[in-house]
């Protein structure tokens, strides 16, 4: 398989410059002028990726495919995007482009949506996956730690060493990507009050298992009435997870006054974890605070914004 690893700065959404979702790392450009901030913003069904190679500003296509005759572009490449975590300093996979076209040199852009920034990788938006923030736990080894053949100082890593350890890592990455999936939303399922508790229990179990698979240590706080259900800790990251379980696919949940107060007092670390279709085919949507919109938005899709209406308790629905 043709594969290329591309190292960029760390962001949440990569949908353009946002003073409250600022890129961390990514070279010497100013934060409001770093080209990769648009890497996961679809424009007419296409994502335009930017990575800055160190040497000559060019990508060596023959290192991606030794039999490559093309001088300017190479198709059907799996591009794995990675970045350095701003808190623990490790390098983690943050997403990928499947079936991408990689250009040896930067391409001029006429796209105003991207501030006319040049690019060197493209793919159909449907083939581009950005991993939600808390799920970015697949660590990429560095050459200075594990040895020659792995990611070094360059932002582009070809993983073309014949070392068995490099080949094994490449296979692990491909297996991880092939196993990663977003479960489609199913039809709405009605539920009576008696079954509601089972839905909540199923949702808490699902979220607990999910975050444990992401590498977090999860502790239940459900009986303490502190405004969230679970603590999740991993290295320097501590999260407060409030779990809401639904039997249907439509997101509409009740938030108690205590939960709402906790949400607003712990915006950076609070996660509202909504599990739809909790009994039959659970799907997790995690909402995080967006300081620009001053709203809770999906960590996968910034267009999914919770509209929170104050009642005796709070009703949160997708706008």
mmCIF file with all atom_site columns, C-alpha atoms in Angstrom, residues 168-299:
data_model
loop_
_atom_site.group_PDB
_atom_site.id
_atom_site.type_symbol
_atom_site.label_atom_id
_atom_site.label_alt_id
_atom_site.label_comp_id
_atom_site.label_asym_id
_atom_site.label_entity_id
_atom_site.label_seq_id
_atom_site.pdbx_PDB_ins_code
_atom_site.Cartn_x
_atom_site.Cartn_y
_atom_site.Cartn_z
_atom_site.occupancy
_atom_site.B_iso_or_equiv
_atom_site.pdbx_formal_charge
_atom_site.auth_seq_id
_atom_site.auth_comp_id
_atom_site.auth_asym_id
_atom_site.auth_atom_id
_atom_site.pdbx_PDB_model_num
ATOM 1   C CA . UNK A 1 168 ? 5.139   -3.961 11.679 1.00 0.00 ? 168 UNK A CA 1
ATOM 2   C CA . UNK A 1 169 ? 4.211   -0.428 12.746 1.00 0.00 ? 169 UNK A CA 1
ATOM 3   C CA . UNK A 1 170 ? 2.918   0.386  9.266  1.00 0.00 ? 170 UNK A CA 1
ATOM 4   C CA . UNK A 1 171 ? 0.701   -2.717 9.407  1.00 0.00 ? 171 UNK A CA 1
ATOM 5   C CA . UNK A 1 172 ? -0.602  -1.698 12.849 1.00 0.00 ? 172 UNK A CA 1
ATOM 6   C CA . UNK A 1 173 ? -1.555  1.712  11.455 1.00 0.00 ? 173 UNK A CA 1
ATOM 7   C CA . UNK A 1 174 ? -3.360  0.220  8.465  1.00 0.00 ? 174 UNK A CA 1
ATOM 8   C CA . UNK A 1 175 ? -5.225  -2.228 10.703 1.00 0.00 ? 175 UNK A CA 1
ATOM 9   C CA . UNK A 1 176 ? -6.201  0.630  13.015 1.00 0.00 ? 176 UNK A CA 1
ATOM 10  C CA . UNK A 1 177 ? -7.527  2.723  10.128 1.00 0.00 ? 177 UNK A CA 1
ATOM 11  C CA . UNK A 1 178 ? -9.430  -0.190 8.610  1.00 0.00 ? 178 UNK A CA 1
ATOM 12  C CA . UNK A 1 179 ? -11.039 -0.952 11.984 1.00 0.00 ? 179 UNK A CA 1
ATOM 13  C CA . UNK A 1 180 ? -12.026 2.673  12.618 1.00 0.00 ? 180 UNK A CA 1
ATOM 14  C CA . UNK A 1 181 ? -15.616 3.392  11.714 1.00 0.00 ? 181 UNK A CA 1
ATOM 15  C CA . UNK A 1 182 ? -18.428 5.823  12.383 1.00 0.00 ? 182 UNK A CA 1
ATOM 16  C CA . UNK A 1 183 ? -21.581 3.757  12.941 1.00 0.00 ? 183 UNK A CA 1
ATOM 17  C CA . UNK A 1 184 ? -24.446 5.155  10.818 1.00 0.00 ? 184 UNK A CA 1
ATOM 18  C CA . UNK A 1 185 ? -27.452 6.605  12.607 1.00 0.00 ? 185 UNK A CA 1
ATOM 19  C CA . UNK A 1 186 ? -30.399 4.186  12.596 1.00 0.00 ? 186 UNK A CA 1
ATOM 20  C CA . UNK A 1 187 ? -34.145 4.752  12.737 1.00 0.00 ? 187 UNK A CA 1
ATOM 21  C CA . UNK A 1 188 ? -35.743 6.240  15.815 1.00 0.00 ? 188 UNK A CA 1
ATOM 22  C CA . UNK A 1 189 ? -36.782 3.731  18.471 1.00 0.00 ? 189 UNK A CA 1
ATOM 23  C CA . UNK A 1 190 ? -39.516 4.482  20.986 1.00 0.00 ? 190 UNK A CA 1
ATOM 24  C CA . UNK A 1 191 ? -38.962 3.654  24.625 1.00 0.00 ? 191 UNK A CA 1
ATOM 25  C CA . UNK A 1 192 ? -41.123 3.657  27.757 1.00 0.00 ? 192 UNK A CA 1
ATOM 26  C CA . UNK A 1 193 ? -40.160 5.073  31.127 1.00 0.00 ? 193 UNK A CA 1
ATOM 27  C CA . UNK A 1 194 ? -39.408 1.662  32.646 1.00 0.00 ? 194 UNK A CA 1
ATOM 28  C CA . UNK A 1 195 ? -36.680 0.973  30.129 1.00 0.00 ? 195 UNK A CA 1
ATOM 29  C CA . UNK A 1 196 ? -35.043 4.389  30.487 1.00 0.00 ? 196 UNK A CA 1
ATOM 30  C CA . UNK A 1 197 ? -32.749 3.266  33.291 1.00 0.00 ? 197 UNK A CA 1
ATOM 31  C CA . UNK A 1 198 ? -31.444 0.388  31.180 1.00 0.00 ? 198 UNK A CA 1
ATOM 32  C CA . UNK A 1 199 ? -30.667 2.854  28.402 1.00 0.00 ? 199 UNK A CA 1
ATOM 33  C CA . UNK A 1 200 ? -28.697 5.049  30.808 1.00 0.00 ? 200 UNK A CA 1
ATOM 34  C CA . UNK A 1 201 ? -26.776 2.061  32.184 1.00 0.00 ? 201 UNK A CA 1
ATOM 35  C CA . UNK A 1 202 ? -25.963 0.898  28.656 1.00 0.00 ? 202 UNK A CA 1
ATOM 36  C CA . UNK A 1 203 ? -24.800 4.394  27.718 1.00 0.00 ? 203 UNK A CA 1
ATOM 37  C CA . UNK A 1 204 ? -22.508 4.743  30.751 1.00 0.00 ? 204 UNK A CA 1
ATOM 38  C CA . UNK A 1 205 ? -21.016 1.317  30.064 1.00 0.00 ? 205 UNK A CA 1
ATOM 39  C CA . UNK A 1 206 ? -20.471 2.205  26.402 1.00 0.00 ? 206 UNK A CA 1
ATOM 40  C CA . UNK A 1 207 ? -18.758 5.531  27.200 1.00 0.00 ? 207 UNK A CA 1
ATOM 41  C CA . UNK A 1 208 ? -16.644 3.928  29.929 1.00 0.00 ? 208 UNK A CA 1
ATOM 42  C CA . UNK A 1 209 ? -15.422 1.198  27.570 1.00 0.00 ? 209 UNK A CA 1
ATOM 43  C CA . UNK A 1 210 ? -14.806 3.713  24.775 1.00 0.00 ? 210 UNK A CA 1
ATOM 44  C CA . UNK A 1 211 ? -12.605 5.987  26.874 1.00 0.00 ? 211 UNK A CA 1
ATOM 45  C CA . UNK A 1 212 ? -10.749 3.009  28.336 1.00 0.00 ? 212 UNK A CA 1
ATOM 46  C CA . UNK A 1 213 ? -9.954  1.902  24.785 1.00 0.00 ? 213 UNK A CA 1
ATOM 47  C CA . UNK A 1 214 ? -8.684  5.429  24.139 1.00 0.00 ? 214 UNK A CA 1
ATOM 48  C CA . UNK A 1 215 ? -6.212  4.856  27.006 1.00 0.00 ? 215 UNK A CA 1
ATOM 49  C CA . UNK A 1 216 ? -7.992  6.735  29.807 1.00 0.00 ? 216 UNK A CA 1
ATOM 50  C CA . UNK A 1 217 ? -8.408  5.576  33.386 1.00 0.00 ? 217 UNK A CA 1
ATOM 51  C CA . UNK A 1 218 ? -12.133 5.952  34.088 1.00 0.00 ? 218 UNK A CA 1
ATOM 52  C CA . UNK A 1 219 ? -13.675 6.404  37.542 1.00 0.00 ? 219 UNK A CA 1
ATOM 53  C CA . UNK A 1 220 ? -17.413 6.487  38.253 1.00 0.00 ? 220 UNK A CA 1
ATOM 54  C CA . UNK A 1 221 ? -18.755 9.556  40.102 1.00 0.00 ? 221 UNK A CA 1
ATOM 55  C CA . UNK A 1 222 ? -22.424 8.732  39.447 1.00 0.00 ? 222 UNK A CA 1
ATOM 56  C CA . UNK A 1 223 ? -23.467 8.425  43.096 1.00 0.00 ? 223 UNK A CA 1
ATOM 57  C CA . UNK A 1 224 ? -21.835 11.680 44.207 1.00 0.00 ? 224 UNK A CA 1
ATOM 58  C CA . UNK A 1 225 ? -24.219 14.127 42.493 1.00 0.00 ? 225 UNK A CA 1
ATOM 59  C CA . UNK A 1 226 ? -21.389 16.449 41.447 1.00 0.00 ? 226 UNK A CA 1
ATOM 60  C CA . UNK A 1 227 ? -22.698 17.308 37.978 1.00 0.00 ? 227 UNK A CA 1
ATOM 61  C CA . UNK A 1 228 ? -21.016 14.631 35.885 1.00 0.00 ? 228 UNK A CA 1
ATOM 62  C CA . UNK A 1 229 ? -20.901 10.830 35.772 1.00 0.00 ? 229 UNK A CA 1
ATOM 63  C CA . UNK A 1 230 ? -17.300 9.835  35.079 1.00 0.00 ? 230 UNK A CA 1
ATOM 64  C CA . UNK A 1 231 ? -13.754 11.087 35.566 1.00 0.00 ? 231 UNK A CA 1
ATOM 65  C CA . UNK A 1 232 ? -11.382 10.201 32.724 1.00 0.00 ? 232 UNK A CA 1
ATOM 66  C CA . UNK A 1 233 ? -7.643  10.681 33.192 1.00 0.00 ? 233 UNK A CA 1
ATOM 67  C CA . UNK A 1 234 ? -4.750  10.040 30.810 1.00 0.00 ? 234 UNK A CA 1
ATOM 68  C CA . UNK A 1 235 ? -1.270  11.425 31.412 1.00 0.00 ? 235 UNK A CA 1
ATOM 69  C CA . UNK A 1 236 ? -1.788  15.210 31.839 1.00 0.00 ? 236 UNK A CA 1
ATOM 70  C CA . UNK A 1 237 ? -5.405  15.224 30.626 1.00 0.00 ? 237 UNK A CA 1
ATOM 71  C CA . UNK A 1 238 ? -8.329  15.121 33.102 1.00 0.00 ? 238 UNK A CA 1
ATOM 72  C CA . UNK A 1 239 ? -11.898 15.107 31.764 1.00 0.00 ? 239 UNK A CA 1
ATOM 73  C CA . UNK A 1 240 ? -15.345 15.272 33.321 1.00 0.00 ? 240 UNK A CA 1
ATOM 74  C CA . UNK A 1 241 ? -17.809 13.092 31.383 1.00 0.00 ? 241 UNK A CA 1
ATOM 75  C CA . UNK A 1 242 ? -21.557 13.553 31.692 1.00 0.00 ? 242 UNK A CA 1
ATOM 76  C CA . UNK A 1 243 ? -23.349 10.670 29.948 1.00 0.00 ? 243 UNK A CA 1
ATOM 77  C CA . UNK A 1 244 ? -26.801 10.876 28.388 1.00 0.00 ? 244 UNK A CA 1
ATOM 78  C CA . UNK A 1 245 ? -28.341 7.739  26.915 1.00 0.00 ? 245 UNK A CA 1
ATOM 79  C CA . UNK A 1 246 ? -31.051 7.740  24.258 1.00 0.00 ? 246 UNK A CA 1
ATOM 80  C CA . UNK A 1 247 ? -32.898 4.877  22.607 1.00 0.00 ? 247 UNK A CA 1
ATOM 81  C CA . UNK A 1 248 ? -33.480 6.904  19.452 1.00 0.00 ? 248 UNK A CA 1
ATOM 82  C CA . UNK A 1 249 ? -31.179 8.615  16.973 1.00 0.00 ? 249 UNK A CA 1
ATOM 83  C CA . UNK A 1 250 ? -32.410 12.177 17.510 1.00 0.00 ? 250 UNK A CA 1
ATOM 84  C CA . UNK A 1 251 ? -30.373 14.119 20.072 1.00 0.00 ? 251 UNK A CA 1
ATOM 85  C CA . UNK A 1 252 ? -32.590 15.746 22.690 1.00 0.00 ? 252 UNK A CA 1
ATOM 86  C CA . UNK A 1 253 ? -31.553 15.400 26.331 1.00 0.00 ? 253 UNK A CA 1
ATOM 87  C CA . UNK A 1 254 ? -32.483 16.802 29.727 1.00 0.00 ? 254 UNK A CA 1
ATOM 88  C CA . UNK A 1 255 ? -29.741 18.517 31.723 1.00 0.00 ? 255 UNK A CA 1
ATOM 89  C CA . UNK A 1 256 ? -30.262 19.167 35.414 1.00 0.00 ? 256 UNK A CA 1
ATOM 90  C CA . UNK A 1 257 ? -29.482 22.530 36.992 1.00 0.00 ? 257 UNK A CA 1
ATOM 91  C CA . UNK A 1 258 ? -26.515 20.915 38.758 1.00 0.00 ? 258 UNK A CA 1
ATOM 92  C CA . UNK A 1 259 ? -25.187 19.434 35.506 1.00 0.00 ? 259 UNK A CA 1
ATOM 93  C CA . UNK A 1 260 ? -25.612 22.726 33.651 1.00 0.00 ? 260 UNK A CA 1
ATOM 94  C CA . UNK A 1 261 ? -23.744 24.612 36.376 1.00 0.00 ? 261 UNK A CA 1
ATOM 95  C CA . UNK A 1 262 ? -20.917 22.062 36.188 1.00 0.00 ? 262 UNK A CA 1
ATOM 96  C CA . UNK A 1 263 ? -20.811 22.358 32.391 1.00 0.00 ? 263 UNK A CA 1
ATOM 97  C CA . UNK A 1 264 ? -20.431 26.125 32.508 1.00 0.00 ? 264 UNK A CA 1
ATOM 98  C CA . UNK A 1 265 ? -17.922 26.116 35.376 1.00 0.00 ? 265 UNK A CA 1
ATOM 99  C CA . UNK A 1 266 ? -15.650 23.480 33.764 1.00 0.00 ? 266 UNK A CA 1
ATOM 100 C CA . UNK A 1 267 ? -15.898 24.331 30.060 1.00 0.00 ? 267 UNK A CA 1
ATOM 101 C CA . UNK A 1 268 ? -12.397 23.173 29.060 1.00 0.00 ? 268 UNK A CA 1
ATOM 102 C CA . UNK A 1 269 ? -12.570 19.750 30.708 1.00 0.00 ? 269 UNK A CA 1
ATOM 103 C CA . UNK A 1 270 ? -16.302 18.972 30.547 1.00 0.00 ? 270 UNK A CA 1
ATOM 104 C CA . UNK A 1 271 ? -17.640 16.576 27.923 1.00 0.00 ? 271 UNK A CA 1
ATOM 105 C CA . UNK A 1 272 ? -21.340 15.986 27.314 1.00 0.00 ? 272 UNK A CA 1
ATOM 106 C CA . UNK A 1 273 ? -21.350 12.415 25.970 1.00 0.00 ? 273 UNK A CA 1
ATOM 107 C CA . UNK A 1 274 ? -24.623 11.614 24.209 1.00 0.00 ? 274 UNK A CA 1
ATOM 108 C CA . UNK A 1 275 ? -25.130 7.962  23.247 1.00 0.00 ? 275 UNK A CA 1
ATOM 109 C CA . UNK A 1 276 ? -27.906 7.479  20.703 1.00 0.00 ? 276 UNK A CA 1
ATOM 110 C CA . UNK A 1 277 ? -29.411 4.067  19.901 1.00 0.00 ? 277 UNK A CA 1
ATOM 111 C CA . UNK A 1 278 ? -27.851 2.997  23.211 1.00 0.00 ? 278 UNK A CA 1
ATOM 112 C CA . UNK A 1 279 ? -29.435 -0.443 23.395 1.00 0.00 ? 279 UNK A CA 1
ATOM 113 C CA . UNK A 1 280 ? -29.310 -1.626 19.794 1.00 0.00 ? 280 UNK A CA 1
ATOM 114 C CA . UNK A 1 281 ? -26.392 0.079  18.048 1.00 0.00 ? 281 UNK A CA 1
ATOM 115 C CA . UNK A 1 282 ? -24.776 2.758  20.233 1.00 0.00 ? 282 UNK A CA 1
ATOM 116 C CA . UNK A 1 283 ? -23.312 5.864  18.615 1.00 0.00 ? 283 UNK A CA 1
ATOM 117 C CA . UNK A 1 284 ? -21.335 8.360  20.712 1.00 0.00 ? 284 UNK A CA 1
ATOM 118 C CA . UNK A 1 285 ? -21.453 12.103 20.057 1.00 0.00 ? 285 UNK A CA 1
ATOM 119 C CA . UNK A 1 286 ? -19.221 14.188 22.332 1.00 0.00 ? 286 UNK A CA 1
ATOM 120 C CA . UNK A 1 287 ? -19.985 17.874 22.809 1.00 0.00 ? 287 UNK A CA 1
ATOM 121 C CA . UNK A 1 288 ? -17.236 20.328 23.778 1.00 0.00 ? 288 UNK A CA 1
ATOM 122 C CA . UNK A 1 289 ? -17.321 24.082 24.480 1.00 0.00 ? 289 UNK A CA 1
ATOM 123 C CA . UNK A 1 290 ? -16.637 26.444 21.568 1.00 0.00 ? 290 UNK A CA 1
ATOM 124 C CA . UNK A 1 291 ? -15.647 29.862 22.907 1.00 0.00 ? 291 UNK A CA 1
ATOM 125 C CA . UNK A 1 292 ? -16.261 31.656 19.602 1.00 0.00 ? 292 UNK A CA 1
ATOM 126 C CA . UNK A 1 293 ? -19.782 30.343 19.136 1.00 0.00 ? 293 UNK A CA 1
ATOM 127 C CA . UNK A 1 294 ? -20.283 30.392 22.902 1.00 0.00 ? 294 UNK A CA 1
ATOM 128 C CA . UNK A 1 295 ? -22.017 27.067 22.530 1.00 0.00 ? 295 UNK A CA 1
ATOM 129 C CA . UNK A 1 296 ? -21.519 23.327 22.913 1.00 0.00 ? 296 UNK A CA 1
ATOM 130 C CA . UNK A 1 297 ? -20.573 21.736 19.603 1.00 0.00 ? 297 UNK A CA 1
ATOM 131 C CA . UNK A 1 298 ? -19.757 18.222 18.424 1.00 0.00 ? 298 UNK A CA 1
ATOM 132 C CA . UNK A 1 299 ? -16.056 17.395 18.534 1.00 0.00 ? 299 UNK A CA 1
#
